[in-house]
mmCIF file of C-alpha atoms in Angstrom:
data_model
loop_
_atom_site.group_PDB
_atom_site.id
_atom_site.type_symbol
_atom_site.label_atom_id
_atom_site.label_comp_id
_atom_site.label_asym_id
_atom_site.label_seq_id
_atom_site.Cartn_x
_atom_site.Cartn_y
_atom_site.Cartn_z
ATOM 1 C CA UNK F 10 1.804 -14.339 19.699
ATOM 2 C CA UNK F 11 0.322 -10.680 19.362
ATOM 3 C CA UNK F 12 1.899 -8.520 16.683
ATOM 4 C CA UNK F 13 1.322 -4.973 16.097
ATOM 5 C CA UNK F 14 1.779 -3.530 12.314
ATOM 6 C CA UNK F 15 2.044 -0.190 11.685
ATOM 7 C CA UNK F 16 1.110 2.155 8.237
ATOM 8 C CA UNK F 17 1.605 5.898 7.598
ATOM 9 C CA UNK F 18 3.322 8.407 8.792
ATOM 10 C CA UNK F 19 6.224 10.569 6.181
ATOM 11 C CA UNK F 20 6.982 14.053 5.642
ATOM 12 C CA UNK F 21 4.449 16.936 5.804
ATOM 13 C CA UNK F 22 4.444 20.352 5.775
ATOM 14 C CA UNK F 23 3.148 22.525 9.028
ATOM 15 C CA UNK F 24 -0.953 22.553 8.746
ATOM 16 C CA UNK F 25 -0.647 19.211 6.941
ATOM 17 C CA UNK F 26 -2.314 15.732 7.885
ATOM 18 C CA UNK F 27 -1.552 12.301 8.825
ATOM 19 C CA UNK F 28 -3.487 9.598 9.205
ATOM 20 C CA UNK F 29 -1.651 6.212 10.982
ATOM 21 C CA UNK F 30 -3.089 2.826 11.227
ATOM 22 C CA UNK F 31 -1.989 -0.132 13.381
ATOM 23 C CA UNK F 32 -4.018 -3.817 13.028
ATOM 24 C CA UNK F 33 -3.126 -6.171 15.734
ATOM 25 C CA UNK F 34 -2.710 -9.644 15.150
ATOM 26 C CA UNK F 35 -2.791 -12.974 16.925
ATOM 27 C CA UNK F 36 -4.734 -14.267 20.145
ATOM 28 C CA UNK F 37 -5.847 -10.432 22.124
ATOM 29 C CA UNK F 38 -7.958 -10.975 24.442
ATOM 30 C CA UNK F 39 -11.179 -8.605 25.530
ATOM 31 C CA UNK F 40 -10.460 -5.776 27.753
ATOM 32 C CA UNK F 41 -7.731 -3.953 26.148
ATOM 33 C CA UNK F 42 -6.465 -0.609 25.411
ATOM 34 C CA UNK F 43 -4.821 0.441 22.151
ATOM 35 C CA UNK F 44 -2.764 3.320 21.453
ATOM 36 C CA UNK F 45 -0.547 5.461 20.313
ATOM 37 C CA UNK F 46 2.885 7.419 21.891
ATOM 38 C CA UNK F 47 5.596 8.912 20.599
ATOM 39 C CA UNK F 48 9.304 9.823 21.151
ATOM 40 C CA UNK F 49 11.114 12.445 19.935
ATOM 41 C CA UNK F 50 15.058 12.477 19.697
ATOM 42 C CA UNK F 51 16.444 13.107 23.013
ATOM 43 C CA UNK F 52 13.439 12.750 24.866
ATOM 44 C CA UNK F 53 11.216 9.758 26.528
ATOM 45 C CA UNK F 54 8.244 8.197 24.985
ATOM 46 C CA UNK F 55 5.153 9.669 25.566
ATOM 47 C CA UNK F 56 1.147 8.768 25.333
ATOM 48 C CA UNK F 57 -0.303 10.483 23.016
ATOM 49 C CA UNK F 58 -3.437 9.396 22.502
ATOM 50 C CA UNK F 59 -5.185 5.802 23.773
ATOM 51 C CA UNK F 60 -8.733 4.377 23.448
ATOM 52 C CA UNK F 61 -10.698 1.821 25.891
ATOM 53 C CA UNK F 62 -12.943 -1.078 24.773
ATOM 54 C CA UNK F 63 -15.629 1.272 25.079
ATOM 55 C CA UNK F 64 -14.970 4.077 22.987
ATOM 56 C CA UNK F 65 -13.360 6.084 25.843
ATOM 57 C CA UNK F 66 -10.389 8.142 25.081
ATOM 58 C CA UNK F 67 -7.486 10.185 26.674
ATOM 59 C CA UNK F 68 -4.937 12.663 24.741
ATOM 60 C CA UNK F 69 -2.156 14.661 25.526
ATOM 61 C CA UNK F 70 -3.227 17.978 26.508
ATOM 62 C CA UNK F 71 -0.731 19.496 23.082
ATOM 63 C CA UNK F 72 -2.580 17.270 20.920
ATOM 64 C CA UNK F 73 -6.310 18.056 21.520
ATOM 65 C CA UNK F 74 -8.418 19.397 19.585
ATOM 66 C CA UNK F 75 -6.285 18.213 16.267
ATOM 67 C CA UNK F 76 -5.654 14.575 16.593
ATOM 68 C CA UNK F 77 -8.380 12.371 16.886
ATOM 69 C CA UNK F 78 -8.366 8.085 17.723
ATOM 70 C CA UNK F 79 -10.173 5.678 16.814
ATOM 71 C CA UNK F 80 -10.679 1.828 17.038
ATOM 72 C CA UNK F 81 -12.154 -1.079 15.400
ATOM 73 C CA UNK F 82 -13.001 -3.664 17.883
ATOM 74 C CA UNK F 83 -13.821 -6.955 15.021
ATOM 75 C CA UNK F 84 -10.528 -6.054 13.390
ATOM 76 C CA UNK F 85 -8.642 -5.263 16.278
ATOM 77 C CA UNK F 86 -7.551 -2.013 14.283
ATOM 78 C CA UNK F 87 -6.782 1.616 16.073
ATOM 79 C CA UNK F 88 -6.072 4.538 13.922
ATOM 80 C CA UNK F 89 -4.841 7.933 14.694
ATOM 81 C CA UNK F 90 -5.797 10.870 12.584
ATOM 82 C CA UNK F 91 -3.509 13.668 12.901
ATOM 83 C CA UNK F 92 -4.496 17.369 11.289
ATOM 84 C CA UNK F 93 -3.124 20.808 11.918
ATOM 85 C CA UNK F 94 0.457 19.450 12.363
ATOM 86 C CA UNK F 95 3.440 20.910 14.007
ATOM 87 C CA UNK F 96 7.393 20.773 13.527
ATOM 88 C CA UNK F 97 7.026 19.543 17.249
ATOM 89 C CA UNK F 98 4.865 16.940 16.796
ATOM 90 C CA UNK F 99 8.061 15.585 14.511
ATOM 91 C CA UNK F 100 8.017 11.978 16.012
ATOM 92 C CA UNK F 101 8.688 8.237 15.984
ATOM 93 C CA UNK F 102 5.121 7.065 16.458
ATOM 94 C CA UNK F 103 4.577 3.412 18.129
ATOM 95 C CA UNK F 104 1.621 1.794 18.520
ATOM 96 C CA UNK F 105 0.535 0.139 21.602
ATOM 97 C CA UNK F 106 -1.599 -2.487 22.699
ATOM 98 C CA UNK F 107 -2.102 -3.435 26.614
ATOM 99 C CA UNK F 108 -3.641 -6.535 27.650
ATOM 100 C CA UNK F 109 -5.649 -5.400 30.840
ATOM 101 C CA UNK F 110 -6.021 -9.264 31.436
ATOM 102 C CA UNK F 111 -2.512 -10.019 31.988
ATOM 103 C CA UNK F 112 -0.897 -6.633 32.547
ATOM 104 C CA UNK F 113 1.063 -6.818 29.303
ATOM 105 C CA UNK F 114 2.088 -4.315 26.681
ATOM 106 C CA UNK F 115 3.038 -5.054 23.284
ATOM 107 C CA UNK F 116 4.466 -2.489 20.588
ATOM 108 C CA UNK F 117 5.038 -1.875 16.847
ATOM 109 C CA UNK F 118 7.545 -1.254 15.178
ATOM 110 C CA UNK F 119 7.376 2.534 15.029
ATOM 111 C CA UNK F 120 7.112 4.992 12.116
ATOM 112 C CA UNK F 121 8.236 8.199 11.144
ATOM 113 C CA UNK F 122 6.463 11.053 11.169
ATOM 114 C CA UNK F 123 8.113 14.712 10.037
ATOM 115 C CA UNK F 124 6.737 17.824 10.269
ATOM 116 C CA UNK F 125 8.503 20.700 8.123
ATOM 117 C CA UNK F 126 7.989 24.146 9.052
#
């Protein structure tokens, strides 16, 4: 059984960093793609960053240039590093793992992250 645990997030003021973590646990398979997306209240989840096997990487166009992913294929780890916040990047961040293999996504448990103007 894959399980997804979460650490970070909290309150910070506008210009402030974040830095979230995520280690996946159990039997994962090769050829996967870990994440993060987040939903604000009132609106649908949304990718905000995700990284490939091989290093590759996509972000949401609001987040570029100040958030920046990052993986650890032995530990099956992905982090997301999060400067220059914004009140709108205010968020219940989830991490996300998809099994390319067998078309499957798994999630954790979500944390908090508030930006204060």
């Amino acid at each position: 059984q894959v399980r997804l645990v979460e650490s970070g997030g909290g309150l910070v003021q506008t210009g402030g960093s974040l830095r979230l973590s995520c280690a996946a646990s159990g039997n994962i398979p090769p050829f996967n793609i870990m994440g993060w997306y987040r939903q604000a209240p009132g609106k649908q989840r949304e990718l905000v960053a995700r990284i490939f096997g091989d290093g590759l990487t996509n972000y949401l166009d609001v987040v570029k240039g100040r958030f920046s992913i990052s993986r650890d294929n032995a530990k099956n780890t992905v982090d997301l590093q999060m400067n220059n916040l914004k009140p709108e990047d205010t968020a219940v961040y989830y991490c996300n793992l998809y099994l390319s293999i067998m078309g499957r996504d798994y999630w954790g448990q979500g944390t908090q992250v508030t930006v204060s103007s």
